[in-house]
Amino acid sequence: MSTGVSYNDQGGAEAAVEAGQESTPTSSSTGAAFGLFSADFKKNEDLKEMLESNKESLKLEAMKRIVGLIAKGKSASELFPAVVKNVASKNIELKKLVYVYLVRYAEKQQDLALLSISTFQRALKDPNQFIRASALRVLSSIRVPIIVPIMMLAIKEAAADLSPYVRKTSAHAIQKLYSLDPDQKEQLIEVIEKLLKDKSTLVAGSVVMAFEEVCPDRIDLIHKNYRKLCNLLVDVEEWGQVVIISMLTRYARTQFTSPWTEGAEFDENKAFYDSDSEEKKDQTEAKPYIMDPDHRLLLRNTKPLLQSRNTAVVMAVAQLYWHLAPKHEVSIVTKSLVRLLRSHREVQYIVLQNIATMSIQRKGMFEPFIKSFYVRSTDATHIKTLKLEILTNLANEANISTILREFQTYVKSQDKAFAAATIQAIGRCATNISEVTDTCLNGLVLLLSNRDETVVAESIVVIKKLLQTQPTQHGDIIKHMAKLFDNVTVPMARASILWLMGEYCEKVPKIAPDVLRKMAKTFTAEEDIVKLQTVNLAAKLYLTNSKQTKLLTQYILNLGKYDQNYDIRDRTRFIRQLIVPNEKSGALSKYARRILLAPKPAPGLESAFKDRDRYQLGTLSHSLNLKATGYQELPDWPAVAPDQSVRNVEIVEPLRESAPIVGKTKQPKSDKFYSDDEDEKEEEGSDSSGSGSEDSSSSSEESGSESEEESSEDSEKTSSDSGKSSSGSEKSSSESESDQKKKKKTKKAPQKKSKPAGDSDSDENGNGPVGQASSSSSESSSDSESDSESDSPAPKKKTEEKAKPKVAVNSKKEVSLLDLDDFSPAPTNAPKPSVLSQSLLSDLEGLSLSNISSTVQVTTSSFGPLKTYELLHHMTGKGLSAKYHFPRQPCLYQPSMVAVQVILTNSSDHALEEIHIGDQSPASLNIHCFNTIERLEPGASVTVSMGIDFSDSTQAANFQLCTKEDQFSVSIQPAVGELLMASTMTEQDFCKEQGKLQGMNEASATITMATANASRQAINKQVLSVANVGEVPSSQNNFSRFAGQTVSSRALVLVSLELSESSGALLTINTEKSVMASMLLQDLKQALAQA
Amino acid sequence: MIHSLFVINHLGDIFLEKHWKSVISRSVCDYFFEAREKAVDPENVPPVLQTPHHYLISIYRGKLFFLSVIQTEVPPLFVIEFLHRVADTFQDYFGECSESVISDNVVIVYELLEEMLDNGFPLATESNVLKEMIRPPNILRSVVNTLTGGSNVGETLPQGQLSNIPWRRAGVKYTNNEAYFDVTEEIDAIVDKSGTTVSAEIQGVIEACVKLSGMPDLTMSFMNPRLLDDVSFHPCVRFRRWESERVLSFIPPDGNFTLMTYHISSQNLVAIPVYVKQSISFFEAGSCGRLDITIGPKQTMGKTVEDLKVTVHMPKAVLNANLTASQGNYTYDFTTKLLVWDIGKLNPQKLPNLRGSLSMQTGVPNPEENPSLNIDLKIQQLAISGLKVSRLDMYGETYKPFKGVKYVTKAGKFQVRT
């Protein structure tokens, strides 16, 4: 203990010192009483001399000490004249430190500060962009109202500067000037408008920040820049991303119609588990709502940012999806939010707050991650409480038992505040989920015997609330509590039990008087709070059951009358007057029953986060649950979307302007770096040559953008050269790149045609890599945009009716394209199709697949019109239906297995439990089963993956699909083509291998091709739909070759198709597995003959 | 956005303040001190506080509070993330982030803060850019500086800030070109009394130390990229390439950086490397308790478990512990009630065991809950999720770099309930 005391003493002393410091932070003369301060004071004297000396090093030393003083919050303002002289110093560090000083004290010494202005004005004309920028930075940071006009001028000039860095600084300066002099608003808005048009990623974040600060309501300034901002977003620095995203969220809320009207009818659980089927539904059902392509653009371009390392960016995207995305798409943010929970404690706090709000409305989003919210004893208290809140929100019939088990652990926590919060949580679960109400009540009753007062008090309060909300079934519990009453010692608990007895005395007519009797005995020894409740109980019993309790009541009232505590005496007097009829107080006693036994409203057991959704997620206001200054209300969706054409950019510009952007989004990032680098250089180049004059900015901008385009193209070439190294396997990608180049060239032509783009699109699809597919989607979406642009600008006054069909066409296109990349599969369960592209393949060369000859590579076909087969019909499966398809990926579990994905859907009206795989036949068959599915809600579906080793035969795999109650025999019969894995090899190797597999190993047939299958793409499509084989690049036009391997024995399967003049063709299959060859031949023949 | 920053030590002294807009009196911190008092533990201080005119957002790092003052609506995570970035930068510059180090280097700290924010909006937060502008201190340079009057502010102006790859400085040159990657996985788990895993997750991070000349373009591919479905990247990683091909393609920053972090959630099966058999009991009579802990290997993939350590936060009533450890040694700090058992290497043949009695304060009711055990461990050369880097390729430069990948598995928040 003695140590503790001494610690305290120290603390006290220090506090005193600190108080002294705080009271005199600026005036060092009064602080001279402290030794420390007088020393400082002396030092300041010699600082002046040092600053006035000629030696650079002395000056620097002095400035460093001064900065030290500033950092500690001590005043150094008297040195201002001496310091300001050094503002023009050549030494960079000295100069920077002087700037620090200047910005800190200029406000106080405005006249002296003006001395420095000319230096900055000179620096603003410096040829070096950094010097210009830093001069503007300091100039705008000096808060001296006199220089407002100078600042305004400097900002205007800098906004037109050739260096994007200077322009960025000017965007920052706008905010500073605005806070200094709000009257400049109009002029500043003009500058903002100009800067918003800027195409540099450096500027974007800062100017949007300025926009938010100065004129957040001028939404009209954004229209023309909306698409550009969306497209630039990925490349903006992370802090700018946060600001832009939150601004765009607001923008989208004013410009687009709500995507929720249709989506609202989906059960969110369903949407979560099976987004594929949901999407289809969406397309069919949600016809009346068509998302604006711009709305979609925003959602699509923000999605990659969920992977940002910056937690603020992730949160910003999450709130954007929450506020803007169709309901069934919101769940893609879940995983990223859960990931943030591993971050710093403060981050956890904010993220958990937001999840708490989200989880109230959308349980399904976070339910699969419920374990991530389990509390650790090392968590900080506020984190624990938030996790508890979320667990409570997520509780449902299915998981309540696990949650309650968790809660049991928490109740015992040493952190009593947390234990008490847990009890409240149990109470909420009990009210929300009727199944467990009794269990919870029993559990809570048990807690009444807890030693800890907080726990007991809390449980009784909760029990009280529970009983009030459920007026039907009190009897037993109240009886139970009466039984416990003798053992409960905590006064608060005893009091609460007595209150309950009184309140529901009619339900326990026999017990209540008995309890009163006991209380009469011990009345004098009880705590005050218990005595009060005893009096209450007596009064209530007297009213309901006066026969039995009249005497008891009178006895207790008499005891109370002479109690030491005046509260109790008071109450006794009041009660007596109220209930015992006498002449004086007739008026009130008539109503005694109504006063004492009035039905009391049940206290609400609601989440503390219930009303937080009135604030935008991720904001300070949301975190504090009150409106912070400067909070911008998130507007509600407009009923009718405002004119969409406002976002179209003028006809001359879009071609120039959008082309490089399109190119950018299409290219892998590397190209962007290079290209922008070159932009930079170019700009610098023109800077040094000094050719850029401000007046002709518009025309120079145009030409600039054109040359940018050129340079980006060039750089594409260089990058593709460098990036591709020597491996030739990336041929396909380089091909498509050149395609894109071609496209761009066609685009540049004033008469833009979408025809060539369409061509190359199909080309790309034929080539296969999915990466391309996504880019082609963005490509054609931009096409559609510009299509509409070319039509719409002139008839701006067109009625909306006319505009609509146009849009519908566009967005339909959009949706079908989006399927490829944007609607990601549900974030859990279904493993994402991993796509190994050609280039990766070369990387993998000679690594894991060394058992195969080096010429043959296994690859996964990205071709994916998945055929789905029925495994179990819901009629036979008593509500359980199952479908399966072959994802054509290498199997996770064993390389010799074929991967099968099974989609289980519960179409019954009750939940199915314990879905698993039972007996299998033939016994030798090697099946990797999926994990048992504990529970499948009605209407929900889940995708599971299995692996089956078919041993290269088409023998069906029979097994039993079991639920808790039933067993269904099902079988999976693979098509022969699914037993293959696609391989890639060169033409030479193909011919060589084919040569080895002649005679017995060859099967061939002449087939008649359907006319629709004449083109190479069509053939590829047909063959790939039948068998999982890979295309072998062919030098001959009339030959198509495909290669594959059988999954389990790795035998080569070579397919070649020679087209003859007429619609006939020779189909040859070479493989050791002759049975397979003939079966495959049959299948292919059928497929190719079909149209 | 961010108006002012105060750095406060654990005693409650404000030893650094910086204002980016007009000066705010440090008396605003009194509201914070009030909350600090109320929270008892520094960890429990709410990160976001409200005062009549300002909002206070604070983080607690290395016994220091970084308290920022906000005047208008701003995403709180924005500020929190930035404050952590400030602390990271100090760590990066000075090797640690403590009061003494900040006070010693106050000028550099001030210069850094000046560059990091302009008018409260983040300007340059990339360590590479900052290092170009303000050189980190080292002994040699400080000696040279005092002799020659040189400075620690870069003479050249940073080009990095201008380019679209702000994280890499230009003109890097090394004689030994090397790139090292550390794959570190931490297991967060809760194991209940009976030994069943309540929840288990893996938090993985790939830290890189890249010292390559010029502008190398690296490509890293994994044997099993399928594992990674929840990732976050350093901004240098090309996201589209990852989406389409599942390879990490990037132009690396110079020096140390975190390439990516990933999270393998509790929905996947996570291997738990050790099991713990424990019994802790407190007796009503005699005011004593008994403790018996044994640890054995569970799923270690054939690797040795090292640096095994068990930490128990005992209830207040436990006065002292009288235990014997079959391996390693234990300490019990009766002021903090912390029992630490440092085991070291786990020998599967002879399982380490700690047993003995606990002496309790008399007259105090027994604790209701047994304390939970926090386990620390380390397994070298193993990423418990099974993640493996398959290859690393470099494009854009001609030299042959030296490459290396190291795997470590550690226990993160590994808790055994008793």
PDB file of N, CA and C in Angstrom, chain B residues 84-127:
ATOM      1  N   HIS B  84      -2.724   6.456 -37.197  1.00  0.00           N
ATOM      2  CA  HIS B  84      -1.885   5.261 -37.179  1.00  0.00           C
ATOM      3  C   HIS B  84      -0.765   5.383 -38.191  1.00  0.00           C
ATOM      4  N   ARG B  85      -1.068   6.010 -39.298  1.00  0.00           N
ATOM      5  CA  ARG B  85      -0.030   6.196 -40.305  1.00  0.00           C
ATOM      6  C   ARG B  85       1.073   7.094 -39.749  1.00  0.00           C
ATOM      7  N   VAL B  86       0.683   8.105 -38.975  1.00  0.00           N
ATOM      8  CA  VAL B  86       1.683   8.969 -38.342  1.00  0.00           C
ATOM      9  C   VAL B  86       2.563   8.144 -37.408  1.00  0.00           C
ATOM     10  N   ALA B  87       1.914   7.340 -36.584  1.00  0.00           N
ATOM     11  CA  ALA B  87       2.680   6.517 -35.648  1.00  0.00           C
ATOM     12  C   ALA B  87       3.586   5.545 -36.403  1.00  0.00           C
ATOM     13  N   ASP B  88       3.077   4.988 -37.481  1.00  0.00           N
ATOM     14  CA  ASP B  88       3.891   4.077 -38.298  1.00  0.00           C
ATOM     15  C   ASP B  88       5.105   4.796 -38.850  1.00  0.00           C
ATOM     16  N   THR B  89       4.882   6.028 -39.306  1.00  0.00           N
ATOM     17  CA  THR B  89       5.989   6.788 -39.880  1.00  0.00           C
ATOM     18  C   THR B  89       7.065   7.043 -38.821  1.00  0.00           C
ATOM     19  N   PHE B  90       6.653   7.403 -37.617  1.00  0.00           N
ATOM     20  CA  PHE B  90       7.629   7.614 -36.544  1.00  0.00           C
ATOM     21  C   PHE B  90       8.403   6.335 -36.289  1.00  0.00           C
ATOM     22  N   GLN B  91       7.672   5.258 -36.243  1.00  0.00           N
ATOM     23  CA  GLN B  91       8.284   3.950 -36.030  1.00  0.00           C
ATOM     24  C   GLN B  91       9.328   3.685 -37.111  1.00  0.00           C
ATOM     25  N   ASP B  92       8.939   4.002 -38.312  1.00  0.00           N
ATOM     26  CA  ASP B  92       9.796   3.762 -39.461  1.00  0.00           C
ATOM     27  C   ASP B  92      11.048   4.639 -39.392  1.00  0.00           C
ATOM     28  N   TYR B  93      10.866   5.874 -38.989  1.00  0.00           N
ATOM     29  CA  TYR B  93      11.986   6.815 -38.954  1.00  0.00           C
ATOM     30  C   TYR B  93      12.919   6.567 -37.780  1.00  0.00           C
ATOM     31  N   PHE B  94      12.349   6.328 -36.624  1.00  0.00           N
ATOM     32  CA  PHE B  94      13.169   6.320 -35.422  1.00  0.00           C
ATOM     33  C   PHE B  94      13.308   4.938 -34.807  1.00  0.00           C
ATOM     34  N   GLY B  95      12.700   3.944 -35.411  1.00  0.00           N
ATOM     35  CA  GLY B  95      12.837   2.601 -34.866  1.00  0.00           C
ATOM     36  C   GLY B  95      11.841   2.298 -33.761  1.00  0.00           C
ATOM     37  N   GLU B  96      11.348   3.304 -33.105  1.00  0.00           N
ATOM     38  CA  GLU B  96      10.290   3.086 -32.121  1.00  0.00           C
ATOM     39  C   GLU B  96       9.435   4.344 -32.039  1.00  0.00           C
ATOM     40  N   CYS B  97       8.318   4.199 -31.401  1.00  0.00           N
ATOM     41  CA  CYS B  97       7.418   5.342 -31.301  1.00  0.00           C
ATOM     42  C   CYS B  97       7.165   5.587 -29.826  1.00  0.00           C
ATOM     43  N   SER B  98       8.068   6.322 -29.202  1.00  0.00           N
ATOM     44  CA  SER B  98       7.923   6.552 -27.770  1.00  0.00           C
ATOM     45  C   SER B  98       8.137   8.029 -27.479  1.00  0.00           C
ATOM     46  N   GLU B  99       7.835   8.397 -26.261  1.00  0.00           N
ATOM     47  CA  GLU B  99       7.928   9.805 -25.896  1.00  0.00           C
ATOM     48  C   GLU B  99       9.365  10.310 -26.042  1.00  0.00           C
ATOM     49  N   SER B 100      10.311   9.524 -25.540  1.00  0.00           N
ATOM     50  CA  SER B 100      11.686  10.010 -25.543  1.00  0.00           C
ATOM     51  C   SER B 100      12.178  10.219 -26.970  1.00  0.00           C
ATOM     52  N   VAL B 101      11.833   9.284 -27.835  1.00  0.00           N
ATOM     53  CA  VAL B 101      12.298   9.380 -29.212  1.00  0.00           C
ATOM     54  C   VAL B 101      11.664  10.578 -29.906  1.00  0.00           C
ATOM     55  N   ILE B 102      10.402  10.813 -29.647  1.00  0.00           N
ATOM     56  CA  ILE B 102       9.741  11.953 -30.288  1.00  0.00           C
ATOM     57  C   ILE B 102      10.315  13.260 -29.760  1.00  0.00           C
ATOM     58  N   SER B 103      10.554  13.326 -28.461  1.00  0.00           N
ATOM     59  CA  SER B 103      11.117  14.548 -27.899  1.00  0.00           C
ATOM     60  C   SER B 103      12.522  14.799 -28.422  1.00  0.00           C
ATOM     61  N   ASP B 104      13.287  13.723 -28.583  1.00  0.00           N
ATOM     62  CA  ASP B 104      14.658  13.904 -29.066  1.00  0.00           C
ATOM     63  C   ASP B 104      14.692  14.396 -30.502  1.00  0.00           C
ATOM     64  N   ASN B 105      13.728  13.970 -31.283  1.00  0.00           N
ATOM     65  CA  ASN B 105      13.749  14.315 -32.703  1.00  0.00           C
ATOM     66  C   ASN B 105      12.631  15.278 -33.060  1.00  0.00           C
ATOM     67  N   VAL B 106      12.378  16.178 -32.178  1.00  0.00           N
ATOM     68  CA  VAL B 106      11.170  16.982 -32.342  1.00  0.00           C
ATOM     69  C   VAL B 106      11.160  17.769 -33.663  1.00  0.00           C
ATOM     70  N   VAL B 107      12.344  18.159 -34.112  1.00  0.00           N
ATOM     71  CA  VAL B 107      12.376  18.948 -35.350  1.00  0.00           C
ATOM     72  C   VAL B 107      11.965  18.087 -36.540  1.00  0.00           C
ATOM     73  N   ILE B 108      12.530  16.896 -36.585  1.00  0.00           N
ATOM     74  CA  ILE B 108      12.158  16.003 -37.688  1.00  0.00           C
ATOM     75  C   ILE B 108      10.674  15.656 -37.607  1.00  0.00           C
ATOM     76  N   VAL B 109      10.222  15.405 -36.400  1.00  0.00           N
ATOM     77  CA  VAL B 109       8.809  15.087 -36.221  1.00  0.00           C
ATOM     78  C   VAL B 109       7.946  16.227 -36.760  1.00  0.00           C
ATOM     79  N   TYR B 110       8.359  17.428 -36.446  1.00  0.00           N
ATOM     80  CA  TYR B 110       7.581  18.573 -36.882  1.00  0.00           C
ATOM     81  C   TYR B 110       7.606  18.723 -38.397  1.00  0.00           C
ATOM     82  N   GLU B 111       8.765  18.508 -38.939  1.00  0.00           N
ATOM     83  CA  GLU B 111       8.872  18.599 -40.400  1.00  0.00           C
ATOM     84  C   GLU B 111       8.009  17.534 -41.070  1.00  0.00           C
ATOM     85  N   LEU B 112       8.016  16.347 -40.462  1.00  0.00           N
ATOM     86  CA  LEU B 112       7.192  15.273 -41.018  1.00  0.00           C
ATOM     87  C   LEU B 112       5.717  15.643 -40.967  1.00  0.00           C
ATOM     88  N   LEU B 113       5.291  16.095 -39.808  1.00  0.00           N
ATOM     89  CA  LEU B 113       3.879  16.422 -39.659  1.00  0.00           C
ATOM     90  C   LEU B 113       3.473  17.528 -40.629  1.00  0.00           C
ATOM     91  N   GLU B 114       4.393  18.443 -40.851  1.00  0.00           N
ATOM     92  CA  GLU B 114       4.119  19.541 -41.769  1.00  0.00           C
ATOM     93  C   GLU B 114       3.890  19.009 -43.188  1.00  0.00           C
ATOM     94  N   GLU B 115       4.684  18.008 -43.561  1.00  0.00           N
ATOM     95  CA  GLU B 115       4.549  17.472 -44.915  1.00  0.00           C
ATOM     96  C   GLU B 115       3.353  16.540 -45.056  1.00  0.00           C
ATOM     97  N   MET B 116       3.015  15.887 -43.962  1.00  0.00           N
ATOM     98  CA  MET B 116       1.976  14.858 -44.073  1.00  0.00           C
ATOM     99  C   MET B 116       0.586  15.450 -44.248  1.00  0.00           C
ATOM    100  N   LEU B 117       0.376  16.622 -43.711  1.00  0.00           N
ATOM    101  CA  LEU B 117      -0.951  17.224 -43.819  1.00  0.00           C
ATOM    102  C   LEU B 117      -0.824  18.637 -44.368  1.00  0.00           C
ATOM    103  N   ASP B 118      -1.749  19.007 -45.191  1.00  0.00           N
ATOM    104  CA  ASP B 118      -1.858  20.399 -45.597  1.00  0.00           C
ATOM    105  C   ASP B 118      -3.273  20.832 -45.289  1.00  0.00           C
ATOM    106  N   ASN B 119      -3.385  21.811 -44.428  1.00  0.00           N
ATOM    107  CA  ASN B 119      -4.706  22.284 -44.052  1.00  0.00           C
ATOM    108  C   ASN B 119      -5.589  21.147 -43.537  1.00  0.00           C
ATOM    109  N   GLY B 120      -4.948  20.187 -42.890  1.00  0.00           N
ATOM    110  CA  GLY B 120      -5.715  19.093 -42.318  1.00  0.00           C
ATOM    111  C   GLY B 120      -6.048  17.972 -43.271  1.00  0.00           C
ATOM    112  N   PHE B 121      -5.603  18.080 -44.504  1.00  0.00           N
ATOM    113  CA  PHE B 121      -5.871  17.010 -45.467  1.00  0.00           C
ATOM    114  C   PHE B 121      -4.559  16.300 -45.799  1.00  0.00           C
ATOM    115  N   PRO B 122      -4.535  14.983 -45.753  1.00  0.00           N
ATOM    116  CA  PRO B 122      -3.268  14.268 -45.975  1.00  0.00           C
ATOM    117  C   PRO B 122      -2.633  14.625 -47.310  1.00  0.00           C
ATOM    118  N   LEU B 123      -1.357  14.881 -47.268  1.00  0.00           N
ATOM    119  CA  LEU B 123      -0.659  15.301 -48.470  1.00  0.00           C
ATOM    120  C   LEU B 123       0.306  14.210 -48.919  1.00  0.00           C
ATOM    121  N   ALA B 124       1.285  13.928 -48.096  1.00  0.00           N
ATOM    122  CA  ALA B 124       2.249  12.880 -48.439  1.00  0.00           C
ATOM    123  C   ALA B 124       2.340  11.930 -47.266  1.00  0.00           C
ATOM    124  N   THR B 125       1.839  10.725 -47.450  1.00  0.00           N
ATOM    125  CA  THR B 125       1.917   9.769 -46.360  1.00  0.00           C
ATOM    126  C   THR B 125       2.774   8.569 -46.722  1.00  0.00           C
ATOM    127  N   GLU B 126       3.236   8.507 -47.959  1.00  0.00           N
ATOM    128  CA  GLU B 126       4.075   7.378 -48.363  1.00  0.00           C
ATOM    129  C   GLU B 126       5.463   7.547 -47.774  1.00  0.00           C
ATOM    130  N   SER B 127       5.917   6.522 -47.119  1.00  0.00           N
ATOM    131  CA  SER B 127       7.210   6.601 -46.455  1.00  0.00           C
ATOM    132  C   SER B 127       8.339   6.906 -47.450  1.00  0.00           C
TER     133      SER B 127
END
